[in-house]
Short mmCIF file of C-alpha atoms in Angstrom, two decimals:
data_model
loop_
_atom_site.label_atom_id
_atom_site.label_comp_id
_atom_site.label_asym_id
_atom_site.label_seq_id
_atom_site.Cartn_x
_atom_site.Cartn_y
_atom_site.Cartn_z
CA MET Z 19 -16.53 31.03 120.08
CA GLU Z 20 -12.80 30.62 120.23
CA GLN Z 21 -11.16 27.23 119.89
CA GLN Z 22 -10.99 25.46 123.28
CA ASN Z 23 -7.73 24.26 124.81
CA THR Z 24 -7.11 20.55 125.15
CA ALA Z 25 -5.58 21.04 128.61
CA LEU Z 26 -6.56 23.50 131.32
CA GLY Z 27 -4.07 25.70 133.12
CA PHE Z 28 -0.94 27.51 131.85
CA LEU Z 29 2.72 27.31 132.67
CA ASN Z 30 4.52 30.52 131.71
CA ILE Z 31 7.83 29.88 129.96
CA ASN Z 32 9.49 32.74 131.88
CA SER Z 33 8.39 31.39 135.29
CA ASP Z 34 7.86 28.05 137.08
CA VAL Z 35 4.61 29.35 138.58
CA GLU Z 36 1.56 27.48 137.32
CA THR Z 37 -1.42 29.65 136.52
CA MET Z 38 -4.98 29.11 135.41
CA SER Z 39 -6.49 31.48 132.87
CA SER Z 40 -9.75 33.34 133.31
CA ARG Z 41 -11.05 31.54 130.21
CA ASP Z 42 -10.39 28.14 131.82
CA ILE Z 43 -12.07 29.27 135.03
CA ALA Z 44 -15.10 30.39 133.03
CA ARG Z 45 -15.25 27.08 131.15
CA ILE Z 46 -14.93 24.93 134.30
CA THR Z 47 -17.46 26.89 136.34
CA GLY Z 48 -19.90 27.47 133.48
CA LYS Z 49 -19.75 31.24 133.96
CA ARG Z 50 -19.40 33.79 131.18
CA HIS Z 51 -15.81 34.93 130.63
CA ASP Z 52 -16.69 38.61 130.94
CA HIS Z 53 -18.28 37.85 134.34
CA VAL Z 54 -15.13 36.06 135.52
CA VAL Z 55 -13.03 39.03 134.35
CA ARG Z 56 -15.34 41.33 136.31
CA ASP Z 57 -14.92 39.19 139.46
CA ILE Z 58 -11.11 39.25 139.09
CA LYS Z 59 -11.08 43.05 138.81
CA VAL Z 60 -13.27 43.40 141.93
CA MET Z 61 -11.06 40.95 143.86
CA CYS Z 62 -7.84 42.76 142.93
CA GLU Z 63 -9.36 46.10 143.91
CA GLN Z 64 -10.51 44.85 147.30
CA MET Z 65 -7.25 42.99 148.00
CA GLU Z 66 -5.19 45.90 146.64
CA TRP Z 67 -3.40 43.62 144.18
CA GLY Z 68 -1.97 45.06 141.00
CA LEU Z 69 -4.23 43.87 138.21
CA PRO Z 70 -1.71 44.34 135.31
CA LYS Z 71 0.64 41.62 136.64
CA PHE Z 72 -2.06 39.00 135.90
CA GLU Z 73 -3.04 40.48 132.53
CA ASP Z 74 -2.41 38.56 129.31
CA THR Z 75 -3.82 38.26 125.78
CA TYR Z 76 -5.01 35.46 123.51
CA ILE Z 77 -5.89 35.16 119.82
CA ASN Z 78 -9.40 34.15 118.80
CA GLN Z 79 -8.83 31.38 116.24
CA GLN Z 80 -11.99 32.24 114.26
CA ASN Z 81 -11.48 35.95 113.59
CA GLY Z 82 -7.76 36.28 114.34
CA GLN Z 83 -8.32 39.19 116.76
CA GLU Z 84 -6.56 39.69 120.10
CA TYR Z 85 -8.50 39.79 123.40
CA CYS Z 86 -7.64 40.19 127.09
CA GLN Z 87 -7.52 37.42 129.70
CA TYR Z 88 -6.03 37.02 133.21
CA ASN Z 89 -3.72 34.24 134.46
CA LEU Z 90 -4.10 33.55 138.21
CA PRO Z 91 -1.68 31.54 140.38
CA PHE Z 92 -3.08 29.02 142.88
CA TYR Z 93 -3.57 31.38 145.84
CA GLU Z 94 -5.27 34.12 143.80
CA CYS Z 95 -7.43 31.53 142.06
CA MET Z 96 -8.57 30.04 145.38
CA THR Z 97 -9.32 33.53 146.70
CA LEU Z 98 -11.45 34.25 143.64
CA ILE Z 99 -13.62 31.11 143.85
CA THR Z 100 -14.27 31.52 147.59
CA GLY Z 101 -17.29 33.58 146.66
CA TYR Z 102 -18.58 30.93 144.22
CA ASP Z 103 -20.98 28.13 145.09
CA VAL Z 104 -19.81 24.70 146.30
CA LYS Z 105 -20.01 22.95 142.90
CA ARG Z 106 -17.94 25.61 141.16
CA ARG Z 107 -15.33 25.68 143.93
CA ALA Z 108 -15.08 21.88 143.81
CA ALA Z 109 -14.56 21.91 140.02
CA ILE Z 110 -11.68 24.39 140.26
CA ILE Z 111 -10.05 22.52 143.17
CA GLN Z 112 -10.32 19.21 141.25
CA ARG Z 113 -8.62 20.79 138.22
CA TRP Z 114 -5.70 22.06 140.29
CA HIS Z 115 -5.44 18.59 141.87
CA ASP Z 116 -5.26 17.00 138.40
CA LEU Z 117 -2.53 19.43 137.33
CA GLU Z 118 -0.44 18.80 140.42
CA SER Z 119 -0.88 15.02 140.28
CA GLY Z 120 0.02 14.85 136.60
CA LYS Z 121 -3.38 13.66 135.35
CA SER Z 122 -3.54 16.81 133.18
CA GLN Z 123 -0.53 18.49 131.59
CA PRO Z 124 -0.34 22.30 131.72
CA MET Z 125 -0.36 24.07 128.36
CA ILE Z 126 2.87 25.94 127.60
CA LYS Z 127 2.20 29.56 126.76
CA GLN Z 128 4.35 30.61 123.76
CA GLU Z 129 6.30 33.83 123.52
CA ASP Z 130 4.38 36.78 122.14
CA HIS Z 131 7.18 37.62 119.68
CA PRO Z 132 8.91 35.19 117.29
CA SER Z 133 12.66 34.72 117.47
CA PRO Z 134 14.87 36.48 114.89
CA HIS Z 135 15.22 33.19 113.00
CA GLN Z 136 11.43 32.68 112.93
CA LEU Z 137 10.92 36.30 111.89
CA LEU Z 138 13.35 35.92 108.98
CA GLU Z 139 11.55 32.79 107.81
CA LEU Z 140 8.20 34.61 107.93
CA HIS Z 141 9.60 37.53 105.91
CA MET Z 142 11.19 35.21 103.34
CA ASP Z 143 7.92 33.33 102.91
CA ALA Z 144 6.03 36.62 102.47
CA SER Z 145 8.61 37.78 99.89
CA LEU Z 146 8.25 34.62 97.79
CA LYS Z 147 4.47 34.92 97.85
CA ALA Z 148 4.75 38.59 96.82
CA ILE Z 149 6.86 37.62 93.78
CA THR Z 150 4.26 35.02 92.75
CA PHE Z 151 1.55 37.64 93.18
CA ALA Z 152 3.44 40.13 90.97
CA ARG Z 153 3.92 37.52 88.23
CA GLU Z 154 0.18 36.78 88.21
CA PHE Z 155 -0.32 40.43 87.21
CA GLY Z 156 1.97 40.11 84.19
CA LEU Z 157 5.25 41.32 85.71
CA ASP Z 158 8.40 39.28 85.11
CA GLY Z 159 12.09 39.22 85.87
CA ASN Z 160 13.48 42.25 87.68
CA GLN Z 161 10.14 44.03 87.52
CA ALA Z 162 8.51 41.25 89.56
CA MET Z 163 11.38 41.37 92.08
CA LEU Z 164 11.16 45.15 92.51
CA ALA Z 165 7.35 45.12 92.82
CA ALA Z 166 7.51 42.36 95.45
CA ASP Z 167 10.23 44.21 97.38
CA ARG Z 168 8.13 47.40 97.46
CA MET Z 169 5.07 45.46 98.67
CA VAL Z 170 6.89 43.67 101.51
CA LYS Z 171 8.70 46.87 102.51
CA LYS Z 172 5.44 48.81 102.70
CA ARG Z 173 3.48 46.17 104.63
CA LEU Z 174 6.14 44.52 106.82
CA ASP Z 175 8.89 47.16 106.89
CA PHE Z 176 11.30 44.54 105.51
CA SER Z 177 13.23 44.82 102.24
CA PRO Z 178 14.52 41.49 100.87
CA LEU Z 179 16.80 43.29 98.39
CA GLU Z 180 18.36 45.48 101.10
CA GLU Z 181 18.93 42.44 103.33
CA MET Z 182 20.77 40.71 100.47
CA GLY Z 183 22.81 43.84 99.68
CA HIS Z 184 21.06 44.60 96.35
CA PRO Z 185 18.76 47.58 96.99
CA ALA Z 186 18.46 48.25 93.25
CA LEU Z 187 18.30 45.91 90.29
CA ILE Z 188 19.72 46.76 86.90
CA ALA Z 189 17.34 46.29 84.00
CA PRO Z 190 18.35 43.31 81.85
CA VAL Z 191 18.09 45.40 78.69
CA LYS Z 192 19.31 49.00 78.55
CA ALA Z 193 17.32 50.23 75.58
CA PRO Z 194 14.42 52.64 75.05
CA LEU Z 195 10.88 51.30 75.07
CA TYR Z 196 8.25 52.38 72.56
CA THR Z 197 4.47 52.41 72.52
CA VAL Z 198 2.81 50.79 69.51
CA THR Z 199 2.16 54.29 68.13
CA GLU Z 200 5.87 55.16 68.34
CA LEU Z 201 6.87 51.71 67.09
CA GLY Z 202 4.58 52.14 64.08
CA LYS Z 203 6.36 55.35 63.13
CA LEU Z 204 9.72 53.54 63.22
CA SER Z 205 8.55 50.74 60.92
CA ASP Z 206 8.68 50.69 57.14
CA PRO Z 207 6.01 51.16 55.97
CA VAL Z 208 4.63 53.34 58.76
CA PHE Z 209 1.80 51.75 60.74
CA SER Z 210 -0.97 53.32 62.79
CA ALA Z 211 -1.29 52.08 66.38
CA VAL Z 212 -4.22 49.81 65.47
CA ASN Z 213 -2.44 48.26 62.48
CA MET Z 214 0.82 47.82 64.43
CA ASN Z 215 -1.03 45.94 67.18
CA LEU Z 216 -2.61 43.67 64.58
CA HIS Z 217 0.74 43.23 62.79
CA LEU Z 218 2.37 42.11 66.07
CA HIS Z 219 -0.55 39.76 66.62
CA ASP Z 220 -0.10 38.26 63.15
CA HIS Z 221 3.51 37.42 64.04
CA GLY Z 222 2.43 35.63 67.24
CA LEU Z 223 4.06 38.21 69.53
CA GLN Z 224 0.93 39.27 71.42
CA VAL Z 225 -2.68 38.24 71.99
CA ARG Z 226 -5.76 40.12 73.11
CA VAL Z 227 -6.92 39.25 76.64
CA GLY Z 228 -10.04 41.20 77.57
CA ASP Z 229 -9.33 44.87 76.94
CA GLN Z 230 -5.54 44.53 76.95
CA TRP Z 231 -2.79 43.23 74.69
CA THR Z 232 -0.64 40.61 76.43
CA PRO Z 233 2.72 39.32 75.13
CA THR Z 234 3.11 35.68 74.17
CA ASP Z 235 6.17 33.64 75.16
CA LYS Z 236 7.59 34.51 71.75
CA GLY Z 237 7.05 38.23 72.32
CA LYS Z 238 8.24 38.54 75.95
CA PRO Z 239 11.95 39.04 75.10
CA PHE Z 240 11.03 42.12 73.01
CA CYS Z 241 8.73 44.01 75.42
CA GLU Z 242 7.88 45.08 78.96
CA MET Z 243 4.50 45.44 80.69
CA LEU Z 244 4.56 48.77 82.55
CA ASP Z 245 2.29 50.52 85.03
CA VAL Z 246 1.41 53.90 83.50
CA GLY Z 247 0.26 55.38 86.83
CA LYS Z 248 -3.41 55.63 85.86
CA HIS Z 249 -6.52 53.72 86.91
CA HIS Z 250 -9.72 52.59 85.19
CA GLY Z 251 -12.01 54.86 87.23
CA ASP Z 252 -11.81 53.41 90.74
CA GLY Z 253 -10.60 50.08 89.40
CA PRO Z 254 -7.21 48.44 88.89
CA PRO Z 255 -4.13 50.30 87.57
CA VAL Z 256 -3.70 50.66 83.81
CA LYS Z 257 -0.95 48.47 82.34
CA GLN Z 258 0.68 49.34 79.01
CA LEU Z 259 2.74 47.09 76.79
CA LYS Z 260 5.88 48.76 75.39
CA TRP Z 261 8.29 47.32 72.86
CA TYR Z 262 12.02 47.42 72.14
CA ALA Z 263 12.99 48.45 68.63
CA SER Z 264 14.70 45.06 68.27
CA VAL Z 265 11.26 43.59 67.54
CA LEU Z 266 11.07 45.31 64.14
CA PRO Z 267 13.52 42.97 62.31
CA THR Z 268 11.37 40.00 63.41
CA LEU Z 269 8.30 41.35 61.58
CA THR Z 270 9.07 39.51 58.35
CA LYS Z 271 5.57 38.71 57.13
CA PRO Z 272 4.36 40.78 54.16
CA TRP Z 273 2.54 43.93 55.17
CA ARG Z 274 -1.17 44.00 54.50
CA ARG Z 275 -3.80 46.63 55.06
CA TYR Z 276 -5.92 45.53 57.96
CA VAL Z 277 -8.87 47.84 57.35
CA THR Z 278 -10.47 48.94 54.11
CA PRO Z 279 -11.07 52.71 53.96
CA LYS Z 280 -14.13 54.00 52.23
CA PRO Z 281 -13.39 56.84 49.78
CA ALA Z 282 -14.84 60.21 50.57
CA GLU Z 283 -18.13 60.89 48.87
CA LYS Z 284 -19.62 64.31 48.46
CA THR Z 285 -23.32 64.21 49.18
CA PRO Z 286 -25.72 67.13 49.16
CA ALA Z 287 -26.57 68.47 52.57
CA PRO Z 288 -29.97 67.19 53.76
CA GLU Z 289 -32.78 69.61 54.26
CA PRO Z 290 -33.34 70.64 57.89
CA LYS Z 291 -35.89 68.40 59.57
CA PRO Z 292 -37.80 68.91 62.80
CA THR Z 293 -36.50 67.05 65.82
CA PRO Z 294 -38.10 63.58 65.77
CA PRO Z 295 -39.98 62.37 68.88
CA ALA Z 296 -38.17 60.21 71.43
CA VAL Z 297 -38.22 56.48 70.70
CA ALA Z 298 -38.36 53.49 73.01
CA GLU Z 299 -35.27 51.42 73.75
CA ASP Z 300 -36.46 48.40 71.78
CA GLN Z 301 -37.40 50.32 68.64
CA PRO Z 302 -35.03 50.41 65.61
CA ASP Z 303 -32.25 52.97 65.68
CA THR Z 304 -33.08 56.32 64.17
CA VAL Z 305 -30.86 58.18 61.76
CA LYS Z 306 -28.91 61.08 63.18
CA PRO Z 307 -30.41 64.38 61.99
CA ALA Z 308 -28.18 67.00 60.42
CA ILE Z 309 -26.51 69.40 62.87
CA THR Z 310 -25.38 72.75 61.58
CA ARG Z 311 -22.12 73.93 63.15
CA GLN Z 312 -21.21 77.57 62.93
CA LYS Z 313 -17.78 78.64 61.79
CA GLY Z 314 -15.34 78.75 64.69
CA SER Z 315 -17.51 76.48 66.84
CA LYS Z 316 -15.76 75.05 69.89
CA ARG Z 317 -17.01 71.61 68.90
CA SER Z 318 -14.65 71.50 65.94
CA TYR Z 319 -13.04 68.32 64.69
CA ASP Z 320 -9.60 69.24 65.99
CA ARG Z 321 -10.90 69.71 69.52
CA MET Z 322 -12.74 66.39 69.47
CA ARG Z 323 -9.79 64.22 68.42
CA GLY Z 324 -7.94 62.34 71.16
CA ARG Z 325 -9.74 64.26 73.88
CA TYR Z 326 -10.34 61.35 76.27
CA GLY Z 327 -6.85 59.86 76.56
CA LEU Z 328 -8.19 56.37 77.31
CA PRO Z 329 -5.46 53.83 76.40
CA ASP Z 330 -7.85 50.93 75.71
CA HIS Z 331 -10.86 52.73 74.23
CA PHE Z 332 -11.55 54.71 71.04
CA SER Z 333 -14.07 57.49 70.60
CA ILE Z 334 -15.80 57.72 67.21
CA TYR Z 335 -13.41 60.52 66.24
CA GLU Z 336 -10.37 58.49 67.29
CA LEU Z 337 -11.62 55.47 65.33
CA ALA Z 338 -11.91 57.62 62.22
CA ASP Z 339 -8.40 58.97 62.75
CA GLU Z 340 -6.78 55.59 63.47
CA LEU Z 341 -8.54 53.72 60.65
CA GLU Z 342 -8.13 56.63 58.19
CA LEU Z 343 -11.87 56.58 57.53
CA GLN Z 344 -14.49 59.28 57.49
CA LYS Z 345 -16.30 59.89 60.75
CA GLY Z 346 -19.64 59.67 58.96
CA TYR Z 347 -18.73 56.26 57.58
CA ILE Z 348 -17.78 55.06 61.09
CA GLU Z 349 -21.17 56.21 62.37
CA ASP Z 350 -23.00 54.52 59.48
CA VAL Z 351 -21.27 51.18 60.10
CA LEU Z 352 -21.93 51.31 63.85
CA GLN Z 353 -25.60 52.21 63.30
CA LYS Z 354 -26.01 49.53 60.62
CA ASN Z 355 -24.70 46.91 63.05
CA ARG Z 356 -26.92 48.32 65.83
CA ILE Z 357 -23.96 49.29 68.02
CA ILE Z 358 -25.04 52.92 68.50
CA LYS Z 359 -28.24 54.87 67.97
CA TRP Z 360 -29.10 58.54 67.86
CA LYS Z 361 -31.10 59.89 70.80
CA PRO Z 362 -32.72 63.29 70.22
CA MET Z 363 -32.49 65.80 73.04
CA LYS Z 364 -33.98 69.20 73.74
CA ARG Z 365 -31.66 71.16 71.44
CA SER Z 366 -29.93 68.51 69.36
CA GLY Z 367 -29.07 64.95 70.36
CA LYS Z 368 -26.24 62.47 70.71
CA PHE Z 369 -25.24 58.89 70.07
CA ILE Z 370 -25.60 56.29 72.82
CA LEU Z 371 -24.92 52.57 72.92
CA THR Z 372 -27.64 50.07 72.07
CA ASP Z 373 -28.08 46.90 74.12
CA THR Z 374 -25.74 45.19 71.65
CA GLY Z 375 -23.29 48.09 71.81
CA TRP Z 376 -22.63 47.56 75.51
CA HIS Z 377 -20.80 44.35 74.55
CA TYR Z 378 -18.28 46.40 72.55
CA GLY Z 379 -17.93 49.63 74.50
CA GLN Z 380 -18.91 51.85 77.40
CA MET Z 381 -20.25 55.35 77.95
CA TRP Z 382 -17.50 57.71 79.11
CA ASP Z 383 -18.29 60.90 81.03
CA PRO Z 384 -15.36 63.30 80.41
CA SER Z 385 -16.57 65.82 82.98
CA ALA Z 386 -16.53 63.27 85.82
CA LYS Z 387 -13.73 61.21 84.23
CA GLN Z 388 -15.57 57.94 84.79
CA PHE Z 389 -17.65 55.37 82.94
CA ARG Z 390 -21.44 55.54 83.26
CA ASP Z 391 -23.79 52.58 83.56
CA LYS Z 392 -27.11 52.25 81.82
CA GLY Z 393 -29.73 54.66 83.10
CA LYS Z 394 -30.92 58.23 83.03
CA GLN Z 395 -27.42 59.57 83.58
CA LEU Z 396 -26.68 58.75 79.97
CA MET Z 397 -28.90 61.64 78.87
CA SER Z 398 -28.33 64.02 81.79
CA THR Z 399 -24.51 63.96 81.55
CA PRO Z 400 -22.16 64.74 78.63
CA CYS Z 401 -21.14 61.08 78.22
CA GLN Z 402 -20.22 59.66 74.83
CA PRO Z 403 -19.68 56.10 73.55
CA VAL Z 404 -16.14 54.69 73.48
CA PHE Z 405 -15.13 51.27 72.16
CA GLY Z 406 -12.57 48.53 72.84
CA TYR Z 407 -10.48 46.80 70.19
CA ASP Z 408 -13.25 44.26 69.46
CA ILE Z 409 -15.05 46.98 67.50
CA LEU Z 410 -12.43 46.66 64.74
CA LYS Z 411 -14.01 43.45 63.42
CA PHE Z 412 -16.77 45.56 61.83
CA PHE Z 413 -14.13 47.31 59.71
CA MET Z 414 -11.92 44.35 58.78
CA LYS Z 415 -11.55 43.15 55.20
CA GLY Z 416 -14.31 40.77 54.38
#
């Protein structure tokens, strides 16, 4: 129920005529408001009075929605209650007497539209809140200002920058930005993307927050957090940290190799084995059986590398490429640590995440371009395990 008024009766600011609202009539007489509205419509029809001239609106304080009410002057109000019983007529007459004698003060009905000054204050307040909102999402400086301006313009049709005569802001630094992959190629020695991220972390320029690298206060002058125009499935937009080349001279710590590659070992091919029976979820991981690939197969190594394009996740092939390790070694380490396990299927099989593995990665379905949850879809769709940066701890120097 809407919040009740402290005084009954209205005085319109554009007229000296006192009126009583249909809501007040309903409250005084104990009738339902929709019944009072019905009685007013019948009265106006029979008396041939124009109903719209009494029409008004009010805001329900609980849900913020707008509803219809009617404001009746004294004569129309008396005409309406003539058909009511004696007690209800007496209550309405007593209220009008109180208003006229000054015992009750009429409530002033405010204008429906704020003044230009009030409107400007509302827009300025919304703009400041939009800037705070943008900064909470990692934007800063001119980027936060531009993002806030776009938000307010889209929602309120008001542009703070246009009002101040600055529709466009000039970037504080006019220099190209580089991804960590590109930055690694500019460094000496050359770094892979993984090693460059860890090198920046070692210098206190960025930290890992969830699945994303975030700049520290020390690193903010050398980078920008940009929206790459993609989304995590149906989730939030993907943000990417890019760096100015001016960060390279600050990387003064000695270079070290962050992962230890295992040298290639030639092992004899295992003899073909029959497909093992399916195993329960809680049983130990089985070893992946040998899969013979014909020459020219579409599932070649080159076609498997970098195929997903996920900025914060690595496939097994991408891990092998980034860490300069053999794919088989990657699989052995992940199986040894019970991160993945081999699930046989009708013709061959595939790796899926164990219960522990879900803490380090997800199952990505490239055909649907979305992540899959645990369940039967893991085996009925072409999904494969992908991993976040936390998986690197299994390959760090011990």
